[in-house]
Coordinates of N, CA and C and ligand atoms in Angstrom, one line a residue:
X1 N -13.3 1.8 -30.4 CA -12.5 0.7 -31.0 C -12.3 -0.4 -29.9
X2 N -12.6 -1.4 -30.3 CA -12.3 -2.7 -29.1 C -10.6 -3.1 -29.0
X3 N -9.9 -3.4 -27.7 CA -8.7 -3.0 -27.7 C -8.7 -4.2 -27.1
X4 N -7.6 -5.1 -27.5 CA -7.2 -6.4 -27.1 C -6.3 -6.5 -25.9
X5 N -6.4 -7.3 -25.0 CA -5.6 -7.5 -24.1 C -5.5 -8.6 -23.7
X6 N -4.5 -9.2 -22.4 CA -4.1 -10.3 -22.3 C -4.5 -10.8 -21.2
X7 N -5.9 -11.0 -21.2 CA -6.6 -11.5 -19.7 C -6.2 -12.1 -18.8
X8 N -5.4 -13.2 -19.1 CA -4.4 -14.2 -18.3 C -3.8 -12.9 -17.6
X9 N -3.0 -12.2 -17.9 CA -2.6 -11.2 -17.0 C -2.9 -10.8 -16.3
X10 N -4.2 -10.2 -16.8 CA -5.4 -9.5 -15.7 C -5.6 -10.5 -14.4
X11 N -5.6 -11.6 -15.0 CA -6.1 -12.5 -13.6 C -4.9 -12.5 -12.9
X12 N -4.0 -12.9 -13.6 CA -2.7 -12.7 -12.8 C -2.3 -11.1 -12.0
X13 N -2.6 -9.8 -12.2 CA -2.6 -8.9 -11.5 C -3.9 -9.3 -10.3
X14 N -5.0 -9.4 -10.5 CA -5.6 -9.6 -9.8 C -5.6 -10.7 -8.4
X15 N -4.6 -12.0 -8.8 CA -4.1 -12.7 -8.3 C -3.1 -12.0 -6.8
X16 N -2.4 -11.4 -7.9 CA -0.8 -10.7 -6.6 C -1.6 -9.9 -6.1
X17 N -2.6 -8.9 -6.5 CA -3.4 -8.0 -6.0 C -4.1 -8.6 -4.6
X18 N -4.7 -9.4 -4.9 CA -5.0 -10.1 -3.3 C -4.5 -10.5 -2.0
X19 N -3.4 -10.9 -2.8 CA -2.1 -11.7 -2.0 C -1.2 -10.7 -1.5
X20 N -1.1 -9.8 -2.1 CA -1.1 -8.6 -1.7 C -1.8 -8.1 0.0
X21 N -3.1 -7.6 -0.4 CA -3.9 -7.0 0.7 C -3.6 -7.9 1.6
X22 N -3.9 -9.6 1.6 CA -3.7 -9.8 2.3 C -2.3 -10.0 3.3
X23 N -1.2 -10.2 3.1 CA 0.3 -9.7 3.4 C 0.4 -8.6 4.0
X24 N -0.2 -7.1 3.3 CA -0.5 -6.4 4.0 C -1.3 -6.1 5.3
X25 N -2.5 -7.0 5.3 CA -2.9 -6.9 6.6 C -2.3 -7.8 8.0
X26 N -1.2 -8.8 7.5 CA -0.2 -9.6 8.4 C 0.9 -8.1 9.0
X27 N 1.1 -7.5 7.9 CA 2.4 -6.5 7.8 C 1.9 -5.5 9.0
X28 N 0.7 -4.7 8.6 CA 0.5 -3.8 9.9 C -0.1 -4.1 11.0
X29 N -0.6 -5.6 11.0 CA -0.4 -5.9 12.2 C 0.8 -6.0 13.1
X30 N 1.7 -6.5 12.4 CA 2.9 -6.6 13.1 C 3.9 -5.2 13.2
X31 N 3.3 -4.1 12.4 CA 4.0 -2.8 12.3 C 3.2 -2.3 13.4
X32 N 2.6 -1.9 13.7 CA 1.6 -1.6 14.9 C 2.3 -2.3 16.2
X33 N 3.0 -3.4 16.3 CA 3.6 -3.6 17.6 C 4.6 -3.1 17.7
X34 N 5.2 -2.6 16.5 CA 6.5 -1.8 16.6 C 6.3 -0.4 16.6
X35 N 4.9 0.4 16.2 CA 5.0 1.3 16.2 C 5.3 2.2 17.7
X36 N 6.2 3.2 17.4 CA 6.5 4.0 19.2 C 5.3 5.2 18.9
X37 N 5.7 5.8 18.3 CA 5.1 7.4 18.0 C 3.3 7.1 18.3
X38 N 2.7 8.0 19.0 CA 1.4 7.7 19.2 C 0.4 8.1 17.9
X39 N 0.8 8.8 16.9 CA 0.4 9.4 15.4 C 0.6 8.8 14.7
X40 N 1.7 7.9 14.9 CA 1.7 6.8 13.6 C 1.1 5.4 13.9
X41 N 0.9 5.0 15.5 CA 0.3 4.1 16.0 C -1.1 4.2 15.4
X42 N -2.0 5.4 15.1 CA -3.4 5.7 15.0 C -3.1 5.7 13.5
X43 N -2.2 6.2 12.7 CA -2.4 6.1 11.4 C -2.3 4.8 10.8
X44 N -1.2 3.7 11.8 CA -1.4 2.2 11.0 C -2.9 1.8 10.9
X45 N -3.3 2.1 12.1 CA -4.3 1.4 12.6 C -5.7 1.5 11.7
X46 N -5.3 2.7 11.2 CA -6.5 3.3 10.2 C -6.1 2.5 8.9
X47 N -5.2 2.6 8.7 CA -4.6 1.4 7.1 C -4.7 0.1 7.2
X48 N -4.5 -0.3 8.4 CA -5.0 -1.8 9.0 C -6.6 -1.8 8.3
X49 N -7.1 -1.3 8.8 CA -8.6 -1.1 8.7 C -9.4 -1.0 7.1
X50 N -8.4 -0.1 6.5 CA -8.6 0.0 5.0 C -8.2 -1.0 4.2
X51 N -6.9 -1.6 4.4 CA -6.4 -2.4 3.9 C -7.5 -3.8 4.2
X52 N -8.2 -4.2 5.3 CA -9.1 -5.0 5.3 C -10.4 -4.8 4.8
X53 N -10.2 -3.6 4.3 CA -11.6 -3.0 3.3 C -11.0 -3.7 2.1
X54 N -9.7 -3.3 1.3 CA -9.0 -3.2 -0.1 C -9.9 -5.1 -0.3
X55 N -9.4 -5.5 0.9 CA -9.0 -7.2 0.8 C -10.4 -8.0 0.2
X56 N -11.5 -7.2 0.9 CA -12.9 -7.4 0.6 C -13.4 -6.9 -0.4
X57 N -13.4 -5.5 -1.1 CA -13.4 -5.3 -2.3 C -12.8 -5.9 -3.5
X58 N -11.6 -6.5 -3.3 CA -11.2 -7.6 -4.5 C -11.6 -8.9 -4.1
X59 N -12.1 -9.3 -3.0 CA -13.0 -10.5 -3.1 C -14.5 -10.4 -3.7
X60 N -14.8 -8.8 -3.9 CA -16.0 -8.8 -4.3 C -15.6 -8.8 -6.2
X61 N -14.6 -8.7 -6.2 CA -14.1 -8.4 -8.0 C -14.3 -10.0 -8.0
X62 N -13.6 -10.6 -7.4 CA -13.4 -11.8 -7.5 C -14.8 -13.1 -7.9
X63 N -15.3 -12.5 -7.1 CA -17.3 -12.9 -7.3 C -18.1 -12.4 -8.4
X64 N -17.9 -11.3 -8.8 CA -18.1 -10.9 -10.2 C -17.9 -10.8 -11.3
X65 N -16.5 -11.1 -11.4 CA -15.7 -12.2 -12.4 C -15.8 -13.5 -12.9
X66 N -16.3 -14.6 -11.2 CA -15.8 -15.9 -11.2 C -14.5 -16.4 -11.0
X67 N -14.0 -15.3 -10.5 CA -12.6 -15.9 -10.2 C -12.1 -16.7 -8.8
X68 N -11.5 -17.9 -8.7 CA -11.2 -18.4 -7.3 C -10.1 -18.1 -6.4
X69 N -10.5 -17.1 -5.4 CA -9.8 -16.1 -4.4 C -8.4 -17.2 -4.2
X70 N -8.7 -18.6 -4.1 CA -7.1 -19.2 -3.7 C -6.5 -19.6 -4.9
X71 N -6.6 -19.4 -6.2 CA -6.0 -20.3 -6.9 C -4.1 -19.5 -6.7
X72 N -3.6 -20.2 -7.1 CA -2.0 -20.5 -7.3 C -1.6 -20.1 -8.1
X73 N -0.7 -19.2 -8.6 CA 0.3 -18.9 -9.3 C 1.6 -18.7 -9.1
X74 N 2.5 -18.8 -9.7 CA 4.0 -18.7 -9.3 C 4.5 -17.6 -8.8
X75 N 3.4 -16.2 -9.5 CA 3.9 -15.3 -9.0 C 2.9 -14.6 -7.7
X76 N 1.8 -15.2 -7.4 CA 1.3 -15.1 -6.8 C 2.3 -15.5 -5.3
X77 N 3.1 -17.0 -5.4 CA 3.6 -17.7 -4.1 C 4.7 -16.4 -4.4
X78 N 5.6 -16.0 -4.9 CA 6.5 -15.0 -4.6 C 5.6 -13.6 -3.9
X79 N 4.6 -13.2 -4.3 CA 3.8 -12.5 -3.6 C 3.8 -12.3 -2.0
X80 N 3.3 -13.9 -1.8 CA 3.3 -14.5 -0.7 C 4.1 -14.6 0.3
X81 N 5.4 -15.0 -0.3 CA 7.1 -15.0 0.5 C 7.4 -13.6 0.8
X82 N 7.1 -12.3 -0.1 CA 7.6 -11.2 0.1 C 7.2 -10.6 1.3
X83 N 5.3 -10.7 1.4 CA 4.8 -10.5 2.2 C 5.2 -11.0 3.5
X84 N 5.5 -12.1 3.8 CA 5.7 -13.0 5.3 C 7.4 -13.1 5.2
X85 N 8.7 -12.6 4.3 CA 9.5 -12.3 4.5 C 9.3 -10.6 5.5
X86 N 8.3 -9.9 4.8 CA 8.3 -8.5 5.5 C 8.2 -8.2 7.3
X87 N 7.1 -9.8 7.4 CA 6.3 -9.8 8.8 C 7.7 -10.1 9.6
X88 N 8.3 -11.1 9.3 CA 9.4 -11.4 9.6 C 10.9 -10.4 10.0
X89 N 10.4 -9.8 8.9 CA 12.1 -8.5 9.4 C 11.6 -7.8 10.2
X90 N 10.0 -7.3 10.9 CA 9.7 -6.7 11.6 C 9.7 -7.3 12.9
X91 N 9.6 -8.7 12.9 CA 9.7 -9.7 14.3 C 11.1 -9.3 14.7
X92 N 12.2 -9.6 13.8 CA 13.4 -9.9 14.2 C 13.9 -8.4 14.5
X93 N 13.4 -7.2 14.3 CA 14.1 -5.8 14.5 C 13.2 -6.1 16.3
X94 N 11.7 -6.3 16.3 CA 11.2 -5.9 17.8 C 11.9 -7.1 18.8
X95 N 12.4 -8.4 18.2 CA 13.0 -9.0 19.2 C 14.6 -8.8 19.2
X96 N 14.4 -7.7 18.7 CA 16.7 -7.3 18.9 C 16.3 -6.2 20.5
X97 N 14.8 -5.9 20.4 CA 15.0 -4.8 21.8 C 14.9 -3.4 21.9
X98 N 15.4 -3.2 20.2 CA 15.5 -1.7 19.8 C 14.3 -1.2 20.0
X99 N 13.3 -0.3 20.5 CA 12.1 0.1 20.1 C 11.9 1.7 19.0
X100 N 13.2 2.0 18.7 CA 12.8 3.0 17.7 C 13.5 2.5 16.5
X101 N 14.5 1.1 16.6 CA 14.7 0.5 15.7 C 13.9 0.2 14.8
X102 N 13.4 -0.8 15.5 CA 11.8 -1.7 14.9 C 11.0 -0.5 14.4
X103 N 11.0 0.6 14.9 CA 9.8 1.5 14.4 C 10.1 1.9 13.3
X104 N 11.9 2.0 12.9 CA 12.3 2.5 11.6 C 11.8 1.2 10.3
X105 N 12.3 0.0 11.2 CA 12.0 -1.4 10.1 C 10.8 -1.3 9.5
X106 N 10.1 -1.4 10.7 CA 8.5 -1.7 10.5 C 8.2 -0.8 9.7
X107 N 8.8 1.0 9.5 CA 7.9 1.9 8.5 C 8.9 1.5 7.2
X108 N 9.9 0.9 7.3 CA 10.8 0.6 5.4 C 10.3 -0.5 4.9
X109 N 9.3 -1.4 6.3 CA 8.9 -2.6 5.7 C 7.2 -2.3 4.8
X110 N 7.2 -1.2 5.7 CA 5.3 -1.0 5.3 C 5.2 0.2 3.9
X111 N 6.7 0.6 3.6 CA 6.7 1.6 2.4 C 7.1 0.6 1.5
X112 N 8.1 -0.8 1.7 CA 8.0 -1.9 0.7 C 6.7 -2.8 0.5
X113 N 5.2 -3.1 1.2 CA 4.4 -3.6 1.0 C 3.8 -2.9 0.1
X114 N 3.6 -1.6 0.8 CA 2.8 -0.3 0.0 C 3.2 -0.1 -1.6
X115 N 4.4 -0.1 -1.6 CA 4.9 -0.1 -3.1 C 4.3 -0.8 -4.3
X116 N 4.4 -2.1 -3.8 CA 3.2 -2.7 -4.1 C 2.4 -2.9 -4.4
X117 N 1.6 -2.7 -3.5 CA 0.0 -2.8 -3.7 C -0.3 -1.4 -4.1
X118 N 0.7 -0.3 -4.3 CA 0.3 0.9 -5.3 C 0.4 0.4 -6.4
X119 N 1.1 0.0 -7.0 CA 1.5 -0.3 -8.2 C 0.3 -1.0 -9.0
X120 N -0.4 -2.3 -8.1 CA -1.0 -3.1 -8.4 C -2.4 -2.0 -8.8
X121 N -2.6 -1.4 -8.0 CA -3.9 -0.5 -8.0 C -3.5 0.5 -9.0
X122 N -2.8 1.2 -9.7 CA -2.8 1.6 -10.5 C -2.8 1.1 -11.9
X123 N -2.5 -0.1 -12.0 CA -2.4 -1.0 -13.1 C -3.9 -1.8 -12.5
X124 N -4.6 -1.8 -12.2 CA -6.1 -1.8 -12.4 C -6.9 -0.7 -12.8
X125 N -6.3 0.6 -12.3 CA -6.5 1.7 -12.7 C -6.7 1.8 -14.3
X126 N -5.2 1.3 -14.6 CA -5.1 1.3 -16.2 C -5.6 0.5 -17.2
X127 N -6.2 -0.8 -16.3 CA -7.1 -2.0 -17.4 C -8.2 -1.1 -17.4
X128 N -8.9 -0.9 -16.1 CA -10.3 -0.4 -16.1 C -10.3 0.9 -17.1
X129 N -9.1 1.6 -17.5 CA -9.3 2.8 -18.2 C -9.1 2.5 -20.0
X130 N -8.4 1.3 -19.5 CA -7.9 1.3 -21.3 C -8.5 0.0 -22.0
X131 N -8.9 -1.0 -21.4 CA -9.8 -2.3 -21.8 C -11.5 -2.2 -22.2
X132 N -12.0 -3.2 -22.7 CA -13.5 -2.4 -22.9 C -14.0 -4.1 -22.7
X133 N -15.6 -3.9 -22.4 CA -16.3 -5.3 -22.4 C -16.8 -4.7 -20.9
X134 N -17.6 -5.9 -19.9 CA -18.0 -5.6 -18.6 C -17.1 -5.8 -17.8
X135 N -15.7 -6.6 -17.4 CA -14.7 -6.4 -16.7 C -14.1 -4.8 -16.6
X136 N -14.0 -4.2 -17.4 CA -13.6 -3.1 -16.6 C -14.1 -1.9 -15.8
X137 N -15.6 -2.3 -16.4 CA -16.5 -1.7 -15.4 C -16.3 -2.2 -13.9
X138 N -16.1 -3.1 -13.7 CA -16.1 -3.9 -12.4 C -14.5 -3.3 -11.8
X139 N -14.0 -3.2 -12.5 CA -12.4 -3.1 -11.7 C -12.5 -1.3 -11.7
X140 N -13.3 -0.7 -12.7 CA -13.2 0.7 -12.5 C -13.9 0.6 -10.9
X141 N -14.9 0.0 -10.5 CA -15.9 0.7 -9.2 C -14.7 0.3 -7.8
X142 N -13.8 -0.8 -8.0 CA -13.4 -1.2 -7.4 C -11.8 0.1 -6.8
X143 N -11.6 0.6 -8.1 CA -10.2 1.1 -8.7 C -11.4 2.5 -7.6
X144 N -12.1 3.3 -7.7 CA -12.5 3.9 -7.1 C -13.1 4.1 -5.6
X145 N -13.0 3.1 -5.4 CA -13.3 2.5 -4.0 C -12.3 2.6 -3.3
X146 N -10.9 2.4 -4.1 CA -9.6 2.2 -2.9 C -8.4 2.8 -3.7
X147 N -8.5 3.4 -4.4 CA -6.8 4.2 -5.2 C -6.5 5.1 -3.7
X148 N -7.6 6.0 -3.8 CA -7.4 7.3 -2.9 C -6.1 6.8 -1.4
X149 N -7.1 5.4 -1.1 CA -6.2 5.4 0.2 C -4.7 4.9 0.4
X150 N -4.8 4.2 -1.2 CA -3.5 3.5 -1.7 C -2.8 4.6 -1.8
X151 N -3.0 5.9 -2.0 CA -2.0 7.0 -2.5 C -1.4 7.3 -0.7
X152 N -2.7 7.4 0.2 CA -2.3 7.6 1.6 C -1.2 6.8 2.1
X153 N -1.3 5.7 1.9 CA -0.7 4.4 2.6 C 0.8 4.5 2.2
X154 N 0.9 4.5 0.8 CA 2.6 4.8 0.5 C 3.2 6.3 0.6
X155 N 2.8 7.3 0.4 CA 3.4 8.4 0.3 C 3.1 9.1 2.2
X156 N 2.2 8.6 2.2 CA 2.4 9.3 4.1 C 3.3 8.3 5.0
X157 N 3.4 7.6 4.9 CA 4.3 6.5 5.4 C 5.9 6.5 5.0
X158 N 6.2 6.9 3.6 CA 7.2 7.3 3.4 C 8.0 8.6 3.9
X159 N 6.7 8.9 4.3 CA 7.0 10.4 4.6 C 7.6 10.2 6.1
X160 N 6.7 9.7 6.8 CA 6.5 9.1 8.3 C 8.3 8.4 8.6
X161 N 8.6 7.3 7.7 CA 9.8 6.8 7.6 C 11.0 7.5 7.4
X162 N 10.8 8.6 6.5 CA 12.1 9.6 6.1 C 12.4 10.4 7.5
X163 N 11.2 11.4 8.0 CA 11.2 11.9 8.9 C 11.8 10.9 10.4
X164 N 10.9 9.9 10.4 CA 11.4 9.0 12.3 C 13.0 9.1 12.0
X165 N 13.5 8.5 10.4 CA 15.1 8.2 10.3 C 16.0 9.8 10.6
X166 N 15.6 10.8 10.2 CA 16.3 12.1 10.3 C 16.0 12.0 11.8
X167 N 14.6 12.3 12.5 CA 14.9 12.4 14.3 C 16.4 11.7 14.8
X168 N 16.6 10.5 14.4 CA 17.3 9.4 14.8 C 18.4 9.8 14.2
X169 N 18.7 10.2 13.8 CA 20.4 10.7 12.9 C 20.1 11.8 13.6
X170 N 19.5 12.7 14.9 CA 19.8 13.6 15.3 C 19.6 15.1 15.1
X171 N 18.7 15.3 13.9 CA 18.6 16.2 13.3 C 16.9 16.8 13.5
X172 N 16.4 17.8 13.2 CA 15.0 18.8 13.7 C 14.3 17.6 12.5
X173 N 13.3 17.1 12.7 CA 12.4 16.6 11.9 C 11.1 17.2 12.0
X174 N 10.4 17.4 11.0 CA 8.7 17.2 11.1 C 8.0 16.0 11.4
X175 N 7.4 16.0 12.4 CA 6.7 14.8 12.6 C 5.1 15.5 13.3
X176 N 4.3 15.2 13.1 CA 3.7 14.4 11.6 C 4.5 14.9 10.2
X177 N 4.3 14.0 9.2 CA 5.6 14.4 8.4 C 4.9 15.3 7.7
X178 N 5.6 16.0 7.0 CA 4.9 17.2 5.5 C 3.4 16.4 5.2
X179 N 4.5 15.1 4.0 CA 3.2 14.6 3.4 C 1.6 14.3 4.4
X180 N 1.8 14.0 5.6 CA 0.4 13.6 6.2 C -0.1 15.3 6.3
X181 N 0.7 16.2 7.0 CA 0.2 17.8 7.0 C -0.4 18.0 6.2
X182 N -0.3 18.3 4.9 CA -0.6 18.5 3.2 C -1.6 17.9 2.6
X183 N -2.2 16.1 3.4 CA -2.6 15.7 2.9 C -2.3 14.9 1.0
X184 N -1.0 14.5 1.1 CA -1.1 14.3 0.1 C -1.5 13.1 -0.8
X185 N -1.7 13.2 -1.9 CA -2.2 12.3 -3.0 C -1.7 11.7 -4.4
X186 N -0.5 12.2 -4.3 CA 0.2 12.2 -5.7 C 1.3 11.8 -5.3
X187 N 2.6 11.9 -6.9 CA 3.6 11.3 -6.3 C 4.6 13.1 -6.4
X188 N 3.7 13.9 -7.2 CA 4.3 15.2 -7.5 C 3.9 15.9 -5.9
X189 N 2.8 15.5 -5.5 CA 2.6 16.1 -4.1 C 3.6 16.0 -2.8
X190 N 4.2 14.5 -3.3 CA 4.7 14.0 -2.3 C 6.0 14.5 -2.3
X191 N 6.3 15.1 -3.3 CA 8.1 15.9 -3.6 C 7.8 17.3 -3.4
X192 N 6.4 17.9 -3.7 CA 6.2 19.5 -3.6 C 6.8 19.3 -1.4
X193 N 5.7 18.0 -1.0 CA 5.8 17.7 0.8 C 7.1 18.1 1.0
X194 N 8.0 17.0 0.7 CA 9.2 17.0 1.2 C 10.4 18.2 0.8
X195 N 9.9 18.6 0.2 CA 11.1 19.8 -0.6 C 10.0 20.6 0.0
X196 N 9.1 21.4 0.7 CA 8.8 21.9 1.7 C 8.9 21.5 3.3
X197 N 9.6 20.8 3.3 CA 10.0 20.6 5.1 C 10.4 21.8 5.6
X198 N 11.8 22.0 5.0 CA 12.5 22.9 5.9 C 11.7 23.8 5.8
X199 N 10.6 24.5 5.6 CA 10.0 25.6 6.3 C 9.1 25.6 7.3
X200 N 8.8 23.7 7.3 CA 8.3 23.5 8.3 C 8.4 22.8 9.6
X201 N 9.5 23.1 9.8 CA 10.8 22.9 10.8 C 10.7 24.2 12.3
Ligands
FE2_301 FE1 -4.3 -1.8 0.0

């Protein structure tokens, strides 16, 4: 059955989706100056790296569609502000001086980008699964090329974040957190993680 949808959307997901990656790759650069921990320093560094993968893979969506990587949308420019409001709260925590401060900011700033750009990738997930015609061929190769790391990016980092904040309130943390131990990939994995700490304390 041919299933209708509202392509202006699509282009509009596709839109914040980019603006996205890219915000993201501003964000861990600047999370990476804040990072202290030497495990989480190598793990930005590796999302840095992906996330400049994510950025090039939806330029290649972008080429295969016909779509113009700069066009403007309204919600694209709020995209935009979110992203360089983020880079920003991470400047202003590393120039207060704190350095495990900044390290807390920089991981609540990089679990608010990531939110995001999960979101976004999952709802490509869902065109590519529920739409029909040759576009969603193209967003499925794409949606497989980068979900996996999108699941890394938010749920190990969240993990990373929960954990640095308990060290810092004084208390036995896991660090590296559950979630990166476990390897997880889900959002049920990421609660089996954390409601397994305490035994891994
Ligand atoms: Fe990404």
């Amino acid at each position: 059955m041919q299933r209708k949808f509202n392509i202006e959307q699509v282009h509009e997901l596709l839109y914040q989706a980019l603006e996205t990656e890219r915000g993201g790759i501003k964000i861990y650069t600047t999370a990476l100056k804040a990072a202290v921990n030497p495990d989480l320093k190598k793990e930005w560094g590796e999302y840095l790296d992906e996330t400049r993968t994510h950025e090039k893979v939806l330029t290649g969506v972008f080429e295969e569609l016909g779509l113009d990587t700069e066009t403007k949308t309204p919600g694209r420019d709020v995209v935009a502000h979110l992203g360089a409001s983020l880079v920003k709260a991470i400047e202003m925590a590393l120039a207060a001086g704190d350095a495990a401060g900044a390290q807390l900011v920089a991981g609540e700033c990089v679990v608010l980008a990531e939110t995001k750009d999960h979101q976004n990738w999952e709802l490509i997930g869902h065109v590519a699964k529920n739409a029909s015609g040759d576009m969603p061929k193209v967003l499925k190769k794409a949606f497989d090329a980068v979900e996996k790391d999108e699941d890394h990016h938010l749920y190990h980092t969240t993990g990373w974040t929960r954990e640095l904040w308990i060290e810092s309130l004084g208390f036995p943390a896991v660090l590296p957190p559950p979630e990166e131990v476990k390897d997880v990939e889900t959002a049920i994995g990421a609660a089996r993680a954390e409601k397994a700490r305490e035994q891994m304390l």
